[in-house]
Amino acid sequence: MDSTGDWEIPAHMQPRQEEAGFDLEAALSSVVLVRAEVPDDAFTASALGTERLGSGVVVERDGIVLTIGYLITEAQTIWLTTGDGRVVAGHALAYDQHTGFGLVQALGRPGVPPLPRGSADRCSVGSSVVLASQGGRRHALSTRVVAKREFAGYWEYLLDEAIFTVPAHPHWSGGAVIGHDGRLIGIGSLLVQEKIGGKEVAGNMAVPIDLLEPILGDLLTRGQANRPARPWLGVYATEASGHIIAAGVAPGGPADRAGIERGDIILEIAGEPVSHLADLYRALWALGGPKVEVPLSLARGRKIWSAAVQAGDRNSFLKKPGLH
């Protein structure tokens, strides 16, 4: 979503300095606008677009910006804009598919302080937090944590524990979730629906900052975490009525090559029945590396059939960033 337009969070929903236990303006100044341009023929262009806008947070003094990875995946050009209007080029340094984090190296001096990192463990359900996109207090939202639980995404993504906040920020992508002590505890990822008092309300899902610490050194020096790659099916799956349904398949991906089609129901993986995305992903990743053969049992209409999917490495389908 465009974070540069003439908009603002309603005044009564913005955080107040007198209610914050930290320098609010200084913390918000660490949040920058991230604008990424992706080639038309990029693997993710059709799903995520070729022009992506969101936020990121300066987390190191040498201009390292933490954001949500889908903003910068396959980006060939990145621009960073600070709250005072300074614009510097950036380079996509790393994208970690396990966590969803992305790192950008500013190629100039952004001139803003890094936001200290905290821990989502110190934030409990019911805690008040700030979710901020670039733009200072006008683009910052006072919100609260309503849940900390597992999250499974249709793109073969799983977090053991994500942060869920209400109300929703309208420009959540890459935004900073700031705890009561002024430290970064998460990065905004998605708009979600939460049940509060029997009603569904819009909220946000954020990736806990704790997942960054064990891999930050690798991301800075190697561009990826030092751990085995996972097998990838290329199925965009959803749960419905106790079934896992292929809502789509990645063109040219492993599932597509194996003949799996939109609407197919995945019944079993390696002989084990599955009815939840999290169970499917854990069973898939337990089979081995990216080249493992994945036996699936599926339903298409009234027909039950089997597929032996030669899994792939998702990273091999993605364009690598260029350095300008």
Short mmCIF file of C-alpha atoms in Angstrom, two decimals:
data_model
loop_
_atom_site.label_atom_id
_atom_site.label_comp_id
_atom_site.label_asym_id
_atom_site.label_seq_id
_atom_site.Cartn_x
_atom_site.Cartn_y
_atom_site.Cartn_z
CA MET A 1 0.00 0.00 0.00
CA ASP A 2 1.14 3.53 -0.76
CA SER A 3 2.57 5.14 2.36
CA THR A 4 3.34 8.45 0.67
CA GLY A 5 -0.17 9.84 0.16
CA ASP A 6 -1.94 12.55 2.09
CA TRP A 7 -3.33 10.45 4.90
CA GLU A 8 -2.92 10.12 8.63
CA ILE A 9 -4.03 7.99 11.54
CA PRO A 10 -6.93 9.71 13.36
CA ALA A 11 -5.50 11.90 16.11
CA HIS A 12 -7.21 10.01 18.92
CA MET A 13 -5.58 6.75 17.72
CA GLN A 14 -2.06 8.13 17.50
CA PRO A 15 0.40 7.46 20.36
CA ARG A 16 1.01 10.31 22.81
CA GLN A 17 4.38 11.23 24.22
CA GLU A 18 2.94 11.67 27.70
CA GLU A 19 1.73 8.06 27.63
CA ALA A 20 4.96 6.62 26.22
CA GLY A 21 7.81 5.54 28.43
CA PHE A 22 10.39 6.47 25.79
CA ASP A 23 11.29 9.24 23.31
CA LEU A 24 8.49 8.66 20.82
CA GLU A 25 9.73 11.01 18.11
CA ALA A 26 13.22 9.51 18.17
CA ALA A 27 11.84 5.98 17.88
CA LEU A 28 9.53 6.89 15.00
CA SER A 29 12.35 8.62 13.13
CA SER A 30 14.03 5.22 12.68
CA VAL A 31 11.17 4.08 10.42
CA VAL A 32 11.81 4.74 6.72
CA LEU A 33 9.81 4.37 3.51
CA VAL A 34 10.88 1.46 1.30
CA ARG A 35 10.14 1.72 -2.41
CA ALA A 36 11.17 -1.27 -4.53
CA GLU A 37 11.05 -1.85 -8.29
CA VAL A 38 10.91 -5.41 -9.60
CA PRO A 39 11.33 -6.58 -13.23
CA ASP A 40 8.19 -7.49 -15.14
CA ASP A 41 9.48 -11.04 -15.70
CA ALA A 42 10.29 -11.68 -12.04
CA PHE A 43 8.79 -14.84 -10.54
CA THR A 44 6.88 -12.84 -7.89
CA ALA A 45 5.80 -9.97 -10.18
CA SER A 46 2.34 -11.33 -10.93
CA ALA A 47 1.51 -11.96 -7.26
CA LEU A 48 3.27 -9.05 -5.55
CA GLY A 49 3.51 -6.46 -8.30
CA THR A 50 6.49 -4.71 -9.83
CA GLU A 51 6.27 -1.53 -7.73
CA ARG A 52 6.13 -2.16 -4.00
CA LEU A 53 5.81 0.33 -1.17
CA GLY A 54 6.08 -0.17 2.55
CA SER A 55 8.26 0.65 5.51
CA GLY A 56 11.45 -0.54 7.10
CA VAL A 57 13.34 0.13 10.31
CA VAL A 58 16.96 1.19 10.65
CA VAL A 59 18.41 -1.40 13.05
CA GLU A 60 22.18 -0.89 12.69
CA ARG A 61 24.31 2.26 12.61
CA ASP A 62 25.76 1.43 9.20
CA GLY A 63 22.37 1.85 7.53
CA ILE A 64 20.97 -1.66 7.77
CA VAL A 65 17.19 -1.55 7.34
CA LEU A 66 14.95 -4.40 8.45
CA THR A 67 11.70 -4.84 6.54
CA ILE A 68 9.27 -7.54 5.52
CA GLY A 69 10.81 -9.65 2.80
CA TYR A 70 8.04 -9.62 0.20
CA LEU A 71 8.64 -5.89 -0.35
CA ILE A 72 12.18 -6.46 -1.62
CA THR A 73 12.05 -9.97 -3.10
CA GLU A 74 13.63 -9.83 -6.59
CA ALA A 75 13.98 -6.03 -6.36
CA GLN A 76 16.53 -4.53 -8.72
CA THR A 77 16.04 -0.96 -7.50
CA ILE A 78 15.31 0.21 -3.95
CA TRP A 79 14.91 3.73 -2.57
CA LEU A 80 14.71 4.61 1.12
CA THR A 81 13.06 7.82 2.34
CA THR A 82 13.44 9.14 5.87
CA GLY A 83 10.86 11.08 7.82
CA ASP A 84 12.55 14.37 7.00
CA GLY A 85 12.49 13.64 3.27
CA ARG A 86 16.05 12.43 2.73
CA VAL A 87 16.24 9.85 -0.07
CA VAL A 88 19.02 7.28 -0.44
CA ALA A 89 19.41 4.24 -2.66
CA GLY A 90 19.34 0.80 -1.11
CA HIS A 91 20.48 -2.72 -1.96
CA ALA A 92 18.51 -5.89 -1.15
CA LEU A 93 21.02 -7.55 1.13
CA ALA A 94 19.03 -10.59 2.26
CA TYR A 95 15.62 -12.24 2.26
CA ASP A 96 14.97 -15.05 4.70
CA GLN A 97 12.05 -17.19 3.58
CA HIS A 98 11.77 -19.04 6.91
CA THR A 99 11.05 -15.90 8.93
CA GLY A 100 9.88 -13.53 6.20
CA PHE A 101 12.43 -10.86 7.11
CA GLY A 102 14.28 -8.80 4.53
CA LEU A 103 17.39 -6.66 4.97
CA VAL A 104 18.30 -3.59 2.93
CA GLN A 105 21.70 -1.91 2.95
CA ALA A 106 21.41 1.86 2.57
CA LEU A 107 23.98 3.00 -0.01
CA GLY A 108 24.09 6.48 1.48
CA ARG A 109 23.75 7.90 4.96
CA PRO A 110 20.10 7.85 6.03
CA GLY A 111 20.99 10.12 8.95
CA VAL A 112 18.58 8.52 11.43
CA PRO A 113 19.40 6.55 14.58
CA PRO A 114 18.86 2.79 14.71
CA LEU A 115 15.92 1.60 16.75
CA PRO A 116 17.08 -0.66 19.60
CA ARG A 117 15.82 -4.22 19.33
CA GLY A 118 13.88 -5.77 22.17
CA SER A 119 12.04 -9.07 22.55
CA ALA A 120 8.48 -10.07 21.82
CA ASP A 121 8.74 -12.35 24.85
CA ARG A 122 8.42 -9.25 27.03
CA CYS A 123 5.15 -8.37 25.34
CA SER A 124 2.06 -10.25 26.55
CA VAL A 125 -1.50 -10.47 25.27
CA GLY A 126 -3.21 -7.24 26.23
CA SER A 127 -0.05 -5.15 26.03
CA SER A 128 -0.25 -1.76 24.37
CA VAL A 129 2.19 -1.29 21.49
CA VAL A 130 2.79 1.16 18.67
CA LEU A 131 2.65 0.07 15.02
CA ALA A 132 4.30 2.69 12.85
CA SER A 133 4.91 3.18 9.17
CA GLN A 134 7.21 5.93 7.87
CA GLY A 135 5.95 9.43 8.55
CA GLY A 136 6.25 10.09 12.26
CA ARG A 137 3.37 10.29 14.70
CA ARG A 138 0.80 10.99 11.95
CA HIS A 139 1.48 7.48 10.60
CA ALA A 140 1.75 5.74 13.97
CA LEU A 141 -1.06 3.76 15.58
CA SER A 142 -1.66 2.96 19.23
CA THR A 143 -2.72 -0.66 19.19
CA ARG A 144 -2.68 -3.69 21.46
CA VAL A 145 -1.61 -7.30 21.27
CA VAL A 146 -4.66 -9.56 21.13
CA ALA A 147 -2.93 -12.89 20.46
CA LYS A 148 0.42 -14.62 20.12
CA ARG A 149 -0.05 -17.86 18.24
CA GLU A 150 0.97 -20.04 15.33
CA PHE A 151 0.50 -18.67 11.83
CA ALA A 152 0.47 -20.66 8.60
CA GLY A 153 0.51 -18.78 5.29
CA TYR A 154 -0.72 -20.12 1.95
CA TRP A 155 2.72 -19.58 0.37
CA GLU A 156 4.35 -22.43 2.37
CA TYR A 157 5.18 -20.24 5.35
CA LEU A 158 4.89 -21.06 9.03
CA LEU A 159 5.64 -19.20 12.25
CA ASP A 160 5.41 -21.07 15.55
CA GLU A 161 4.33 -17.82 17.18
CA ALA A 162 3.35 -14.58 15.51
CA ILE A 163 2.11 -11.31 17.04
CA PHE A 164 -1.47 -10.23 16.33
CA THR A 165 -2.60 -6.65 17.01
CA VAL A 166 -5.90 -4.73 16.89
CA PRO A 167 -6.92 -2.26 15.52
CA ALA A 168 -5.36 -2.58 12.09
CA HIS A 169 -2.83 -0.16 10.66
CA PRO A 170 -3.77 0.77 7.06
CA HIS A 171 -0.12 0.66 5.88
CA TRP A 172 1.22 -2.32 7.77
CA SER A 173 3.87 -3.72 5.41
CA GLY A 174 7.28 -3.51 7.06
CA GLY A 175 6.03 -1.27 9.84
CA ALA A 176 7.71 -1.19 13.25
CA VAL A 177 5.98 -2.78 16.23
CA ILE A 178 7.38 -0.87 19.19
CA GLY A 179 7.02 -2.10 22.75
CA HIS A 180 6.43 -0.15 25.95
CA ASP A 181 10.18 0.35 26.41
CA GLY A 182 10.69 1.93 23.00
CA ARG A 183 12.35 -1.14 21.51
CA LEU A 184 11.50 -2.94 18.28
CA ILE A 185 9.60 -6.17 18.95
CA GLY A 186 8.21 -7.02 15.52
CA ILE A 187 7.80 -6.14 11.84
CA GLY A 188 4.37 -5.70 10.28
CA SER A 189 3.49 -8.36 7.73
CA LEU A 190 -0.22 -8.84 7.01
CA LEU A 191 -3.77 -7.61 7.38
CA VAL A 192 -5.81 -10.29 9.15
CA GLN A 193 -9.23 -10.82 10.67
CA GLU A 194 -9.40 -11.39 14.42
CA LYS A 195 -12.35 -12.47 16.55
CA ILE A 196 -12.93 -10.07 19.44
CA GLY A 197 -15.99 -10.50 21.61
CA GLY A 198 -17.62 -12.73 19.03
CA LYS A 199 -17.10 -10.21 16.23
CA GLU A 200 -14.53 -10.20 13.45
CA VAL A 201 -12.35 -7.10 13.36
CA ALA A 202 -9.41 -6.12 11.19
CA GLY A 203 -5.96 -6.51 12.71
CA ASN A 204 -2.34 -7.03 11.76
CA MET A 205 0.09 -9.91 11.99
CA ALA A 206 3.71 -9.13 12.79
CA VAL A 207 6.87 -11.25 12.74
CA PRO A 208 8.60 -11.29 16.16
CA ILE A 209 12.02 -9.65 16.24
CA ASP A 210 13.37 -12.59 18.26
CA LEU A 211 13.58 -14.61 15.04
CA LEU A 212 16.15 -12.18 13.66
CA GLU A 213 18.82 -12.44 16.33
CA PRO A 214 20.04 -16.03 15.62
CA ILE A 215 20.41 -15.35 11.88
CA LEU A 216 21.38 -11.67 11.66
CA GLY A 217 25.10 -12.34 11.40
CA ASP A 218 24.58 -14.80 8.55
CA LEU A 219 22.22 -12.44 6.72
CA LEU A 220 24.76 -9.62 6.92
CA THR A 221 27.74 -11.68 5.78
CA ARG A 222 26.24 -14.37 3.55
CA GLY A 223 22.89 -12.94 2.44
CA GLN A 224 21.10 -15.98 3.84
CA ALA A 225 20.83 -17.98 7.03
CA ASN A 226 23.26 -20.85 7.47
CA ARG A 227 20.71 -23.66 7.58
CA PRO A 228 19.44 -26.29 5.14
CA ALA A 229 17.01 -25.17 2.46
CA ARG A 230 13.49 -26.55 2.69
CA PRO A 231 11.68 -28.50 -0.01
CA TRP A 232 9.13 -26.39 -1.87
CA LEU A 233 5.99 -27.60 -3.62
CA GLY A 234 4.80 -24.39 -5.23
CA VAL A 235 1.22 -24.83 -4.01
CA TYR A 236 -0.82 -21.87 -2.79
CA ALA A 237 -3.01 -23.73 -0.32
CA THR A 238 -5.91 -22.85 1.92
CA GLU A 239 -7.96 -24.62 4.60
CA ALA A 240 -11.68 -25.11 4.09
CA SER A 241 -14.13 -27.47 5.83
CA GLY A 242 -11.33 -29.60 7.26
CA HIS A 243 -9.52 -29.95 3.94
CA ILE A 244 -6.39 -28.47 2.38
CA ILE A 245 -7.26 -27.10 -1.05
CA ALA A 246 -4.87 -25.93 -3.75
CA ALA A 247 -6.10 -22.38 -4.39
CA GLY A 248 -3.40 -22.09 -7.04
CA VAL A 249 -0.03 -23.41 -8.15
CA ALA A 250 3.15 -21.55 -9.05
CA PRO A 251 3.57 -21.67 -12.84
CA GLY A 252 6.45 -23.96 -13.71
CA GLY A 253 6.87 -24.98 -10.08
CA PRO A 254 7.12 -28.54 -8.74
CA ALA A 255 3.37 -29.01 -8.19
CA ASP A 256 2.57 -27.58 -11.61
CA ARG A 257 5.01 -29.96 -13.28
CA ALA A 258 3.45 -32.88 -11.36
CA GLY A 259 -0.01 -32.07 -12.74
CA ILE A 260 -1.56 -30.60 -9.60
CA GLU A 261 -4.29 -28.10 -10.43
CA ARG A 262 -6.27 -25.41 -8.70
CA GLY A 263 -9.10 -26.99 -6.71
CA ASP A 264 -7.27 -30.25 -5.97
CA ILE A 265 -7.57 -31.39 -2.35
CA ILE A 266 -4.42 -32.63 -0.61
CA LEU A 267 -5.42 -35.62 1.50
CA GLU A 268 -2.10 -37.15 2.54
CA ILE A 269 1.61 -36.47 2.42
CA ALA A 270 3.97 -39.44 2.67
CA GLY A 271 1.03 -41.56 3.80
CA GLU A 272 0.02 -39.25 6.62
CA PRO A 273 -3.42 -37.58 6.51
CA VAL A 274 -3.30 -33.77 6.73
CA SER A 275 -6.10 -31.28 7.30
CA HIS A 276 -4.19 -28.20 8.47
CA LEU A 277 -1.58 -26.13 6.64
CA ALA A 278 0.84 -26.26 9.57
CA ASP A 279 0.73 -30.07 9.57
CA LEU A 280 1.29 -30.16 5.81
CA TYR A 281 4.32 -27.88 5.99
CA ARG A 282 5.93 -29.65 8.92
CA ALA A 283 5.47 -33.03 7.24
CA LEU A 284 6.88 -31.67 3.97
CA TRP A 285 9.94 -30.11 5.56
CA ALA A 286 10.63 -33.28 7.57
CA LEU A 287 11.12 -35.26 4.35
CA GLY A 288 14.50 -33.74 3.53
CA GLY A 289 16.03 -31.11 1.26
CA PRO A 290 14.80 -29.27 -1.83
CA LYS A 291 15.25 -32.19 -4.24
CA VAL A 292 13.31 -34.76 -2.21
CA GLU A 293 10.41 -36.66 -3.79
CA VAL A 294 7.15 -35.84 -2.06
CA PRO A 295 4.37 -38.48 -2.29
CA LEU A 296 0.93 -36.89 -2.17
CA SER A 297 -2.57 -38.32 -2.21
CA LEU A 298 -5.11 -35.93 -3.71
CA ALA A 299 -8.76 -35.65 -4.64
CA ARG A 300 -10.06 -34.06 -7.82
CA GLY A 301 -13.81 -34.21 -7.90
CA ARG A 302 -14.66 -37.83 -7.10
CA LYS A 303 -11.29 -39.11 -8.24
CA ILE A 304 -8.56 -40.03 -5.73
CA TRP A 305 -5.10 -39.97 -7.28
CA SER A 306 -1.44 -39.94 -6.31
CA ALA A 307 1.39 -37.63 -7.32
CA ALA A 308 5.13 -37.95 -6.75
CA VAL A 309 6.25 -34.34 -6.67
CA GLN A 310 9.93 -33.61 -7.20
CA ALA A 311 10.31 -30.76 -4.74
CA GLY A 312 12.33 -27.70 -5.62
CA ASP A 313 14.30 -24.87 -4.05
CA ARG A 314 12.12 -21.76 -4.08
CA ASN A 315 15.15 -19.50 -4.03
CA SER A 316 16.30 -20.86 -7.41
CA PHE A 317 13.16 -19.40 -9.03
CA LEU A 318 13.88 -15.88 -7.79
CA LYS A 319 15.92 -13.17 -9.50
CA LYS A 320 18.95 -12.11 -7.52
CA PRO A 321 19.33 -8.45 -6.60
CA GLY A 322 21.64 -6.23 -8.62
CA LEU A 323 23.98 -3.76 -6.94
CA HIS A 324 23.83 -0.25 -8.35
#
